[in-house]
Coordinates of C-alpha atoms in Angstrom, one line a residue:
M1 CA -4.1 -11.2 -34.5
S2 CA -1.9 -8.9 -36.8
D3 CA 1.7 -9.7 -37.9
R4 CA 2.5 -6.7 -35.2
T5 CA 1.3 -8.7 -32.3
L6 CA 3.9 -8.9 -29.6
L7 CA 2.2 -10.5 -26.6
E8 CA -1.2 -12.3 -25.8
V9 CA -2.4 -12.8 -22.7
K10 CA -5.2 -15.3 -22.6
N11 CA -7.4 -15.9 -19.7
L12 CA -4.6 -15.2 -17.1
E13 CA -5.6 -16.4 -13.3
T14 CA -3.7 -15.3 -10.3
H15 CA -4.5 -16.5 -7.0
F16 CA -3.8 -15.5 -3.6
N17 CA -4.3 -17.7 -0.6
T18 CA -4.7 -15.0 2.3
E19 CA -6.0 -15.3 6.0
E20 CA -9.3 -14.4 5.0
G21 CA -9.6 -17.1 2.0
L22 CA -8.7 -17.1 -1.7
V23 CA -8.1 -13.8 -3.3
K24 CA -8.8 -13.8 -7.2
A25 CA -6.1 -10.6 -8.1
V26 CA -6.2 -11.6 -11.8
N27 CA -9.6 -13.2 -12.8
N28 CA -9.5 -14.5 -16.2
V29 CA -8.0 -11.5 -18.0
S30 CA -7.3 -11.3 -21.8
F31 CA -5.5 -8.5 -23.9
T32 CA -3.0 -8.1 -26.7
L33 CA 0.1 -6.0 -27.1
N34 CA 1.6 -4.5 -30.5
K35 CA 4.8 -3.6 -31.6
G36 CA 5.4 -0.2 -31.0
E37 CA 2.3 0.2 -29.1
T38 CA 1.8 1.4 -25.4
V39 CA -1.0 -0.5 -23.6
G40 CA -2.1 1.3 -20.1
I41 CA -3.6 -0.6 -17.3
V42 CA -5.6 1.6 -14.9
G43 CA -7.0 0.8 -11.8
E44 CA -6.9 1.7 -8.1
S45 CA -4.9 -0.3 -5.4
G46 CA -5.8 -4.0 -5.8
S47 CA -7.6 -3.7 -8.9
G48 CA -4.5 -6.4 -10.2
K49 CA -2.9 -4.2 -12.6
S50 CA 0.4 -4.9 -10.8
V51 CA -0.2 -8.6 -10.4
T52 CA -0.9 -8.9 -14.1
S53 CA 2.5 -7.4 -14.7
L54 CA 4.5 -9.4 -12.1
S55 CA 2.4 -12.6 -13.9
T56 CA 3.5 -11.8 -17.2
M57 CA 7.3 -11.5 -15.9
R58 CA 6.5 -14.6 -13.6
L59 CA 7.4 -12.9 -10.6
V60 CA 4.3 -13.7 -8.6
P61 CA 5.7 -14.6 -5.2
N62 CA 4.7 -18.4 -4.6
P63 CA 3.7 -18.7 -1.6
P64 CA 0.9 -17.4 -0.8
G65 CA 0.4 -16.2 -5.2
E66 CA 0.0 -18.8 -7.6
I67 CA -0.5 -18.3 -11.4
V68 CA -3.5 -21.4 -11.8
G69 CA -4.4 -20.8 -15.3
G70 CA -4.4 -19.0 -18.7
E71 CA -1.5 -18.3 -21.7
I72 CA 1.0 -15.6 -22.3
L73 CA 2.1 -16.1 -25.5
Y74 CA 5.2 -14.1 -26.6
H75 CA 5.7 -13.7 -30.6
G76 CA 9.6 -13.2 -30.5
D77 CA 11.9 -13.8 -33.7
S78 CA 12.3 -17.8 -33.0
G79 CA 8.2 -18.1 -33.1
V80 CA 5.7 -18.1 -30.5
V81 CA 6.2 -19.2 -26.5
D82 CA 4.3 -19.5 -23.8
L83 CA 5.7 -18.0 -21.0
L84 CA 3.7 -20.0 -18.8
K85 CA 5.2 -23.5 -20.1
I86 CA 8.8 -22.9 -20.2
S87 CA 11.1 -23.6 -17.4
E88 CA 12.8 -20.5 -14.9
K89 CA 16.0 -21.2 -16.5
E90 CA 14.6 -20.4 -19.8
M91 CA 12.4 -17.4 -18.4
R92 CA 15.5 -15.7 -16.8
G93 CA 16.5 -15.6 -20.7
Y94 CA 13.6 -13.6 -21.7
R95 CA 13.8 -11.2 -18.5
G96 CA 15.7 -8.1 -19.4
N97 CA 16.7 -9.6 -23.0
E98 CA 13.0 -9.3 -24.0
I99 CA 11.0 -8.1 -21.4
S100 CA 12.2 -5.7 -19.0
M101 CA 10.4 -4.1 -16.0
I102 CA 10.8 -0.8 -13.9
F103 CA 8.8 -0.7 -10.6
Q104 CA 6.9 1.7 -8.7
E105 CA 9.7 2.6 -6.3
P106 CA 13.0 2.7 -7.4
M107 CA 14.6 3.2 -4.1
T108 CA 13.8 -0.2 -3.1
S109 CA 14.9 -1.6 -6.4
L110 CA 18.2 -0.1 -6.2
N111 CA 21.1 -1.6 -4.3
P112 CA 22.1 0.9 -1.8
V113 CA 25.4 -0.7 -1.3
F114 CA 26.3 -0.7 -5.1
S115 CA 26.9 2.6 -7.1
C116 CA 24.1 3.2 -9.7
G117 CA 26.9 2.5 -12.6
D118 CA 27.7 -1.1 -11.2
Q119 CA 24.3 -1.9 -11.0
V120 CA 23.7 -1.2 -14.7
I121 CA 27.0 -2.5 -15.7
E122 CA 26.1 -6.1 -14.3
A123 CA 22.7 -6.0 -15.8
I124 CA 24.6 -5.4 -19.4
T125 CA 27.4 -8.2 -18.8
L126 CA 24.7 -10.5 -17.3
H127 CA 22.8 -10.5 -20.5
Q128 CA 25.5 -9.4 -23.1
N129 CA 28.1 -11.0 -24.4
V130 CA 30.4 -7.9 -23.5
T131 CA 33.6 -7.0 -21.8
K132 CA 33.2 -4.5 -18.3
A133 CA 35.0 -2.1 -20.2
Q134 CA 32.6 -1.9 -23.0
A135 CA 29.4 -2.5 -20.3
K136 CA 30.9 0.7 -18.8
E137 CA 30.7 2.8 -22.2
L138 CA 27.2 1.5 -22.8
T139 CA 25.9 2.5 -19.3
L140 CA 27.3 6.0 -19.8
E141 CA 25.6 6.4 -23.4
L142 CA 22.1 5.2 -21.4
F143 CA 22.8 7.6 -18.7
E144 CA 22.9 10.2 -21.8
K145 CA 19.7 8.8 -23.5
V146 CA 17.7 9.0 -20.1
K147 CA 19.1 12.6 -20.2
L148 CA 20.9 12.2 -16.5
P149 CA 22.9 15.5 -15.4
D150 CA 26.7 14.7 -15.4
P151 CA 26.7 10.7 -16.5
N152 CA 30.3 10.5 -15.0
R153 CA 29.2 11.4 -11.6
I154 CA 25.9 9.5 -11.7
L155 CA 28.0 6.5 -12.4
N156 CA 30.0 6.6 -9.4
A157 CA 27.1 7.8 -7.2
Y158 CA 24.9 5.8 -4.8
P159 CA 21.1 5.6 -4.9
H160 CA 20.9 7.6 -1.9
Q161 CA 22.7 10.6 -3.3
L162 CA 20.1 10.9 -6.3
S163 CA 16.9 12.7 -6.3
G164 CA 13.7 10.6 -6.9
G165 CA 13.5 11.6 -10.8
Q166 CA 17.4 10.7 -11.2
K167 CA 16.9 7.0 -9.0
Q168 CA 13.9 6.2 -11.7
R169 CA 15.9 7.1 -14.7
V170 CA 18.6 5.1 -13.6
M171 CA 16.2 2.2 -13.4
I172 CA 14.7 3.0 -17.1
A173 CA 18.5 3.1 -18.2
M174 CA 18.6 -0.1 -16.6
A175 CA 15.6 -1.6 -18.0
M176 CA 17.1 -0.3 -21.4
S177 CA 20.2 -1.6 -21.3
C178 CA 19.3 -5.0 -23.2
N179 CA 16.7 -3.1 -26.0
P180 CA 14.0 -5.0 -24.6
S181 CA 11.2 -5.7 -27.1
I182 CA 8.4 -4.9 -24.0
L183 CA 9.0 -2.5 -21.4
I184 CA 6.9 -2.7 -18.3
A185 CA 6.2 0.2 -16.3
D186 CA 4.5 -0.4 -12.9
E187 CA 3.5 3.3 -11.4
P188 CA 6.7 4.8 -12.4
T189 CA 5.9 8.4 -11.8
T190 CA 3.3 8.2 -9.1
A191 CA 5.6 10.3 -6.1
L192 CA 7.4 12.4 -8.8
D193 CA 7.4 16.0 -9.3
V194 CA 4.8 17.0 -12.3
T195 CA 7.6 18.4 -14.1
V196 CA 9.9 14.8 -13.3
Q197 CA 7.0 13.2 -14.6
A198 CA 6.6 15.0 -17.5
T199 CA 10.4 14.5 -18.4
I200 CA 9.9 10.9 -17.9
L201 CA 6.9 10.1 -20.0
D202 CA 8.3 12.2 -23.1
L203 CA 11.7 9.9 -22.4
M204 CA 9.8 6.8 -22.7
R205 CA 7.5 8.0 -25.7
Q206 CA 11.1 8.7 -27.5
L207 CA 13.0 5.3 -26.4
R208 CA 9.5 3.6 -27.7
D209 CA 9.4 5.0 -30.9
E210 CA 13.5 5.1 -31.5
I211 CA 13.6 1.3 -31.2
D212 CA 9.9 0.3 -31.9
M213 CA 9.6 -1.0 -28.1
S214 CA 5.9 -1.8 -26.6
I215 CA 5.1 -0.4 -23.3
I216 CA 2.7 -1.7 -20.6
F217 CA 2.4 1.1 -18.4
I218 CA 0.6 1.0 -15.1
T219 CA -0.8 3.6 -13.1
H220 CA -4.1 4.6 -11.0
D221 CA -4.1 8.1 -12.8
L222 CA -6.2 8.7 -16.3
G223 CA -4.6 11.8 -16.2
V224 CA -1.2 9.9 -17.1
I225 CA -2.3 7.5 -19.0
A226 CA -3.9 10.2 -21.8
E227 CA 0.0 11.3 -22.0
I228 CA 1.4 8.0 -23.5
A229 CA -1.1 5.1 -24.0
D230 CA -2.8 4.3 -27.1
R231 CA -5.2 1.9 -25.7
V232 CA -6.5 1.6 -22.1
I233 CA -7.5 -1.3 -20.0
V234 CA -9.5 -0.4 -16.9
M235 CA -9.4 -3.0 -14.3
Y236 CA -11.4 -3.6 -11.0
R237 CA -11.1 -6.1 -8.4
G238 CA -9.2 -8.4 -10.8
N239 CA -11.3 -8.1 -13.8
I240 CA -11.0 -6.0 -16.8
V241 CA -14.3 -4.1 -16.6
E242 CA -13.5 -1.9 -20.1
Q243 CA -11.0 -1.6 -22.9
G244 CA -10.6 0.4 -26.0
N245 CA -8.3 3.3 -27.3
V246 CA -7.5 6.2 -25.4
L247 CA -9.8 8.7 -27.5
D248 CA -12.9 6.5 -27.0
I249 CA -12.2 6.0 -23.0
F250 CA -12.0 9.6 -22.3
T251 CA -14.8 10.3 -24.6
N252 CA -17.0 7.8 -24.0
P253 CA -16.4 6.1 -21.0
Q254 CA -19.1 2.9 -20.7
H255 CA -18.4 1.8 -17.1
P256 CA -19.1 3.7 -13.8
Y257 CA -15.7 2.7 -12.8
T258 CA -14.0 4.3 -15.4
K259 CA -16.5 7.8 -15.1
G260 CA -15.3 7.9 -11.4
L261 CA -11.7 7.5 -12.2
L262 CA -12.2 10.0 -14.7
A263 CA -14.1 12.5 -12.6
C264 CA -11.9 12.4 -9.2
R265 CA -9.0 13.8 -10.4
P266 CA -8.9 17.7 -9.4
P267 CA -9.9 19.5 -12.5
L268 CA -7.8 22.8 -13.4
G269 CA -10.8 24.8 -15.3
K270 CA -12.8 24.8 -12.7
R271 CA -13.7 25.6 -8.7
L272 CA -15.4 22.7 -7.2
S273 CA -17.0 22.8 -3.6
K274 CA -15.7 18.7 -2.8
L275 CA -14.2 16.2 -5.5
P276 CA -16.4 13.4 -7.0
V277 CA -15.5 10.0 -5.7
I278 CA -16.0 6.4 -7.2
S279 CA -19.0 5.7 -5.1
D280 CA -20.9 9.0 -6.8
F281 CA -21.2 6.9 -9.8
M282 CA -21.5 3.2 -8.8
K283 CA -22.2 1.1 -5.4
E284 CA -22.8 -2.7 -5.0
G285 CA -26.0 -4.3 -4.6
D286 CA -27.0 -6.9 -2.0
K287 CA -25.7 -9.6 -4.2
G288 CA -22.6 -8.0 -4.9
E289 CA -23.9 -6.9 -8.3
L290 CA -22.6 -3.0 -9.5
I291 CA -25.2 -0.3 -9.7
E292 CA -24.6 2.5 -11.9
L293 CA -25.7 5.8 -10.0
A294 CA -24.9 8.6 -12.6
T295 CA -24.7 8.2 -16.7
S296 CA -21.9 10.8 -17.2
V297 CA -18.9 12.5 -15.6
D298 CA -19.9 16.1 -16.5
S299 CA -23.4 15.8 -14.3
V300 CA -21.6 14.8 -11.3
V301 CA -18.9 17.3 -11.8
N302 CA -21.4 20.1 -12.4
A303 CA -23.0 19.4 -9.3
Y304 CA -20.5 20.3 -7.0
N305 CA -19.3 23.5 -9.6
I306 CA -19.1 27.1 -7.5
S307 CA -19.5 30.2 -8.9
P308 CA -16.7 32.8 -9.2
E309 CA -18.7 34.8 -6.9
Q310 CA -19.1 32.0 -4.0
T311 CA -15.0 31.7 -4.6
K312 CA -14.6 35.5 -4.0
A313 CA -17.1 35.6 -1.2
R314 CA -14.8 33.0 0.4
H315 CA -11.6 34.8 0.0
D316 CA -13.0 38.3 1.0
K317 CA -14.2 36.6 4.4
V318 CA -10.7 34.6 4.8
L319 CA -8.7 37.5 4.2
S320 CA -10.1 39.9 6.4
Q321 CA -9.1 37.8 9.4
E322 CA -6.6 38.1 11.7
P323 CA -3.2 36.6 10.7
V324 CA -3.1 33.0 12.7
L325 CA 0.6 33.2 11.7
S326 CA 2.9 35.3 10.6
I327 CA 6.3 34.3 9.0
R328 CA 9.3 37.1 8.8
N329 CA 12.5 36.6 6.9
L330 CA 12.8 33.1 8.1
K331 CA 16.1 31.3 7.1
T332 CA 16.9 27.6 7.2
H333 CA 20.5 26.8 6.0
F334 CA 22.1 23.1 5.9
P335 CA 25.9 22.9 6.2
T336 CA 27.3 21.0 2.9
K337 CA 31.4 21.5 4.1
R338 CA 33.2 21.7 7.2
N339 CA 37.1 22.8 7.6
F340 CA 39.6 20.8 9.3
F341 CA 38.0 22.1 12.7
G342 CA 34.5 21.0 12.0
K343 CA 33.3 24.6 11.5
P344 CA 30.8 24.7 8.4
T345 CA 32.2 26.5 5.3
D346 CA 29.5 26.3 3.1
F347 CA 25.6 26.0 3.2
V348 CA 22.5 24.6 1.3
K349 CA 19.9 27.8 1.6
A350 CA 17.0 25.6 1.7
V351 CA 14.7 28.6 3.2
D352 CA 16.0 31.7 1.9
D353 CA 14.5 34.7 3.4
V354 CA 10.7 33.6 3.5
S355 CA 7.8 35.9 4.5
F356 CA 4.2 35.8 4.4
D357 CA 1.2 35.1 6.6
V358 CA -1.7 32.5 7.0
Y359 CA -5.0 33.7 7.8
S360 CA -7.8 32.0 10.1
G361 CA -9.6 29.5 8.4
E362 CA -7.5 29.8 5.6
T363 CA -5.7 26.9 3.5
L364 CA -2.7 28.2 2.3
G365 CA -1.1 26.0 -0.7
L366 CA 2.9 25.7 -0.6
V367 CA 4.2 24.4 -4.0
G368 CA 7.2 23.6 -6.0
E369 CA 9.4 20.9 -7.3
S370 CA 11.3 18.3 -5.0
G371 CA 14.4 20.7 -3.5
C372 CA 12.6 23.8 -3.6
G373 CA 12.6 24.5 0.3
K374 CA 8.5 23.6 1.1
T375 CA 8.9 20.7 3.4
T376 CA 12.2 22.3 4.8
L377 CA 9.8 25.8 5.1
G378 CA 7.0 23.5 6.9
R379 CA 9.3 21.7 9.6
S380 CA 11.2 24.9 10.3
I381 CA 7.6 26.6 11.3
L382 CA 6.8 23.7 13.7
R383 CA 10.8 23.6 14.8
L384 CA 11.2 20.3 13.8
V385 CA 14.3 21.7 12.3
E386 CA 16.1 24.7 13.5
S387 CA 16.2 28.0 11.6
K388 CA 19.6 30.0 11.3
E389 CA 17.3 33.5 11.7
G390 CA 13.9 35.0 10.9
E391 CA 10.2 35.2 12.9
V392 CA 7.8 32.7 13.1
I393 CA 4.5 34.1 15.4
F394 CA 2.0 32.0 16.1
D395 CA -0.4 33.1 18.9
G396 CA 1.4 36.4 19.5
K397 CA 4.4 34.1 20.4
N398 CA 7.6 33.7 18.4
I399 CA 8.3 30.2 18.3
L400 CA 11.9 30.2 17.3
E401 CA 12.4 31.9 21.0
L402 CA 10.2 29.5 23.0
N403 CA 11.9 27.3 25.6
S404 CA 11.2 23.6 25.7
N405 CA 8.4 23.5 27.9
D406 CA 6.9 26.5 26.1
L407 CA 7.4 24.9 22.8
K408 CA 5.6 21.6 24.2
E409 CA 2.6 23.5 25.4
L410 CA 2.2 25.1 21.9
R411 CA 2.5 22.1 19.6
K412 CA -1.5 21.2 21.0
D413 CA -2.2 23.9 18.8
M414 CA -0.2 23.0 15.6
Q415 CA 0.2 19.6 13.8
I416 CA 1.6 18.0 10.9
I417 CA 0.3 15.3 8.6
F418 CA 3.4 13.6 6.8
Q419 CA 3.5 12.0 3.7
D420 CA 4.1 8.4 4.3
P421 CA 1.2 7.6 6.7
Y422 CA 2.9 4.0 7.4
S423 CA 6.4 5.6 8.8
S424 CA 4.3 7.8 11.2
L425 CA 2.7 5.2 12.8
N426 CA 4.4 2.7 15.2
P427 CA 3.8 -0.6 13.9
R428 CA 3.9 -2.5 17.3
I429 CA 0.9 -0.1 18.5
T430 CA -2.9 -0.4 17.6
I431 CA -4.4 2.7 15.8
G432 CA -6.3 3.5 18.7
N433 CA -3.7 3.9 20.8
A434 CA -1.8 5.9 18.6
I435 CA -4.5 8.3 18.2
M436 CA -4.8 8.2 22.1
E437 CA -1.1 8.8 22.8
P438 CA -1.0 12.4 22.0
M439 CA -3.9 13.0 24.6
Q440 CA -2.1 11.0 27.3
V441 CA 1.3 13.3 26.7
H442 CA -0.7 16.4 27.1
G443 CA -3.4 15.6 29.7
V444 CA -6.3 16.1 27.7
Y445 CA -9.4 14.9 29.5
E446 CA -9.5 13.2 33.1
S447 CA -9.2 9.4 32.5
D448 CA -8.6 6.8 29.1
K449 CA -11.9 6.1 29.1
E450 CA -12.9 9.7 28.0
R451 CA -10.1 9.4 25.6
K452 CA -11.4 6.3 23.9
D453 CA -14.4 7.5 23.8
K454 CA -12.4 10.4 21.9
V455 CA -10.5 8.3 19.6
L456 CA -13.6 6.7 18.6
E457 CA -15.6 9.7 17.7
L458 CA -12.8 11.0 15.5
L459 CA -12.5 7.3 13.7
T460 CA -16.3 8.0 12.9
K461 CA -15.5 11.6 11.9
V462 CA -12.6 10.1 9.2
N463 CA -14.7 7.2 7.8
M464 CA -13.0 4.9 9.8
K465 CA -15.1 2.2 12.1
P466 CA -15.0 2.0 16.0
E467 CA -13.8 -1.6 15.6
H468 CA -10.6 -0.7 13.9
F469 CA -9.4 0.6 17.6
N470 CA -7.7 -2.8 18.3
R471 CA -6.1 -3.1 15.0
Y472 CA -2.5 -2.5 13.8
P473 CA -1.3 -0.5 10.8
H474 CA -0.3 -2.7 8.8
E475 CA -3.9 -4.2 8.6
F476 CA -5.1 -1.1 7.1
S477 CA -4.4 0.4 3.4
G478 CA -2.4 3.5 2.4
G479 CA -5.8 6.0 2.2
Q480 CA -6.8 4.5 5.6
R481 CA -3.5 4.5 7.0
Q482 CA -3.4 8.3 6.1
R483 CA -7.2 8.7 7.4
I484 CA -5.8 7.4 10.9
C485 CA -2.9 9.9 11.0
I486 CA -5.6 12.7 10.2
A487 CA -7.5 11.7 13.4
R488 CA -4.5 11.6 15.4
A489 CA -3.5 15.3 14.4
L490 CA -7.1 16.2 15.3
A491 CA -6.7 14.3 18.9
L492 CA -5.5 17.8 20.2
N493 CA -8.1 19.9 18.6
P494 CA -5.5 22.0 17.0
K495 CA -5.8 25.4 15.3
F496 CA -3.2 24.9 13.1
I497 CA -2.0 21.9 10.3
I498 CA 0.4 21.4 8.2
C499 CA -0.1 18.8 5.5
D500 CA 3.4 17.8 4.1
E501 CA 2.5 15.7 0.9
S502 CA -0.2 14.2 2.7
V503 CA -1.8 12.4 -0.6
S504 CA 1.0 12.3 -3.3
A505 CA 1.4 8.8 -3.1
L506 CA -2.4 7.8 -3.1
D507 CA -4.6 6.6 -5.7
V508 CA -6.5 9.2 -7.3
S509 CA -9.9 7.9 -6.3
V510 CA -8.5 7.7 -2.5
Q511 CA -6.8 11.2 -2.4
A512 CA -10.2 12.6 -3.6
Q513 CA -11.6 10.9 -0.6
V514 CA -8.9 12.4 1.7
L515 CA -9.0 15.9 0.3
N516 CA -13.0 16.1 0.8
L517 CA -12.4 14.9 4.3
L518 CA -9.8 17.8 4.9
I519 CA -11.9 20.1 3.4
N520 CA -15.2 19.1 5.7
L521 CA -12.9 19.2 8.4
R522 CA -11.8 22.7 7.7
E523 CA -15.4 23.8 7.4
E524 CA -16.4 22.2 10.5
F525 CA -13.7 23.2 13.0
N526 CA -12.6 26.3 11.1
F527 CA -8.8 25.2 10.7
T528 CA -6.1 26.9 9.5
Y529 CA -3.9 24.7 7.1
I530 CA -0.7 24.9 4.9
F531 CA -1.0 22.2 2.3
I532 CA 2.3 21.3 0.8
S533 CA 2.4 19.6 -2.7
H534 CA 4.2 19.1 -6.0
D535 CA 0.9 19.0 -7.8
L536 CA -0.4 22.1 -8.4
S537 CA -3.8 20.4 -9.9
V538 CA -4.0 19.4 -5.8
V539 CA -2.7 22.5 -4.2
K540 CA -5.2 24.8 -6.7
F541 CA -8.2 22.8 -5.7
M542 CA -7.4 22.5 -1.9
S543 CA -6.1 26.2 -1.6
D544 CA -7.4 29.8 -1.0
R545 CA -4.0 31.0 -1.9
M546 CA -0.9 29.7 -3.4
V547 CA 2.8 30.2 -2.4
V548 CA 4.9 29.1 -5.2
M549 CA 8.9 28.0 -3.9
N550 CA 11.9 27.5 -5.8
K551 CA 15.6 27.2 -4.6
G552 CA 14.8 28.2 -1.2
K553 CA 12.5 31.4 -2.0
I554 CA 9.0 32.6 -3.0
E555 CA 8.4 32.8 -6.7
E556 CA 5.1 34.4 -6.7
M557 CA 2.1 34.5 -4.0
G558 CA -1.6 35.0 -4.7
I559 CA -5.1 33.6 -5.1
A560 CA -4.6 30.1 -6.2
D561 CA -6.8 30.3 -9.4
D562 CA -5.3 34.2 -10.3
I563 CA -2.2 32.3 -10.1
Y564 CA -2.9 29.0 -12.3
N565 CA -5.3 31.7 -15.1
N566 CA -2.3 34.3 -15.3
P567 CA 1.1 32.9 -13.8
Q568 CA 3.7 35.8 -13.5
K569 CA 6.8 33.7 -13.7
E570 CA 8.5 31.2 -15.8
Y571 CA 8.9 28.7 -13.5
T572 CA 5.3 28.9 -12.6
Q573 CA 4.4 28.1 -16.1
K574 CA 6.5 25.3 -16.3
L575 CA 5.0 23.8 -13.2
I576 CA 1.5 24.5 -14.8
N577 CA 2.5 23.3 -18.4
A578 CA 3.7 19.5 -16.9
I579 CA 0.4 18.6 -15.3
P580 CA -1.4 16.0 -17.2
K581 CA -4.5 17.3 -18.2
G582 CA -6.2 14.6 -20.3
R583 CA -7.4 17.1 -22.9
I584 CA -9.0 15.9 -25.9
E585 CA -7.1 18.0 -28.2
D586 CA -3.7 16.7 -26.6
I587 CA -4.8 12.9 -26.9
K588 CA -5.4 13.5 -30.4
A589 CA -2.1 15.7 -31.2
N590 CA -0.3 12.4 -29.3
M591 CA -1.9 9.9 -31.1
R592 CA -1.2 11.6 -34.7
A593 CA 2.3 11.8 -33.5
H594 CA 2.7 8.3 -32.7
A595 CA 0.8 7.1 -35.6
K596 CA 3.5 9.0 -38.0
E597 CA 6.3 7.3 -36.1
T598 CA 4.7 3.8 -36.3
E599 CA 4.4 4.4 -40.1
H600 CA 8.4 5.3 -40.3
A601 CA 9.3 2.5 -38.2
K602 CA 7.2 -0.1 -40.6
A603 CA 9.6 1.6 -43.5

């Protein structure tokens, strides 16, 4: 232990009583955090990383959870305190003042009926001896510090009036309001655009170095960890399986689970036939022991490598097909202002004169930041929102001119997989009936027995089990629910599927499984996809061609590898630069910069 030690977690045990029995969510976990240091905790959903942070804050819901053992020693100005042994009233003095937390989903962390400014002002007045007017001034200063545009407007705005990145910055401002010694950031950038994510990571680095603050950064993505962390803790099923400095973890990972996490993010410099997954690196033996299957990340990645000649042959084959979909001068506008008589006077041009073709068997990637119009474009194609003008030609018919009966008939051939699988499924209907429902609506197959047989076949196809038929959506993980939504989209044997941010909120390991599934289904059934995402690395892996959108218009369009290797527009370059790449030279540069800042702080 050094004189800069700030937090010691020793033999922490947190258990949950569930219907299936006792779950050891955190199992004998120990680590330290030094002043000015960023420790990254990485692992899949269910690995125990978030419960570790909640245990540190003593926010584990009881019941069903309980901290049953260990010590959490905080080295403050007044001495060493075991946070597990003080009263709840004393603990409230540490929360916010000494240890703050940013939660994963800012919309659920912010109160929708209070303005953003009022919520930060309340946090300041609760912990600091200042007037409301002083708290307001401090809030405006914080909003400027976290680079929110027009702080006065944000002060009076409600959470629903802000973008995801802006809400997350409000949460950071609130967490920073009392100058905490430790900031716990729980998946703070998971569902954000890569450009917004890059801004927030840069902001957290700046704030850490300015006030010598320590950060516990929790994520499932080792690419993000490479951007910000000094040391890395890898968790698997409640246990720490590996920890070390970030350079050692990236250059010489020891545990097969760590190797799997490093390998399953889509690589940018090469083209793969499929993504590596955790099961390529390890499996469980008959007695529950881990068996290592691969010794290095490169050996697995290289096994899936595709040559440029193979890639070109696929492009030539796809682009020689007839277009299955043609978009011509499509415009979708939303009114923002109306006059006294209710007539719209001003519009947001969400899709502004967009034209392109999609070829049979192709995956066309649609990429851009939030608000660029990509989701509205996808919904306009399916007429889930009505367009102002233009043409959407599918199977020789202009979808925008079809009546409701003809449109319903056409919907069998055009399906969409939405971003949030949980809100896409009815919580009161079993997943088997949810998949069967489209077949019943469209009269596919003669009887429910035939339809059920088809559902069981589809469940197997998407790596689910037949016994899952009678279970409800809440009984599955996020990745399993997304696979259920894919099975539902396949139920009508469509020709064309739009995937709208369908993997953006998933763990990188689960994301790899879902992407591999989509590619396998494309090869087996010759599906045509439009794949919408803000993550250019995912789009590049999935797509034959790529469309880059910005402010409702197409910035550039072409072969995915060509756009990545030689972007023509500054906006595309910005998207590419913002991707966390996990390169060794970048990690070394970050380490040098942080070491310099730490020396400055000590001085």
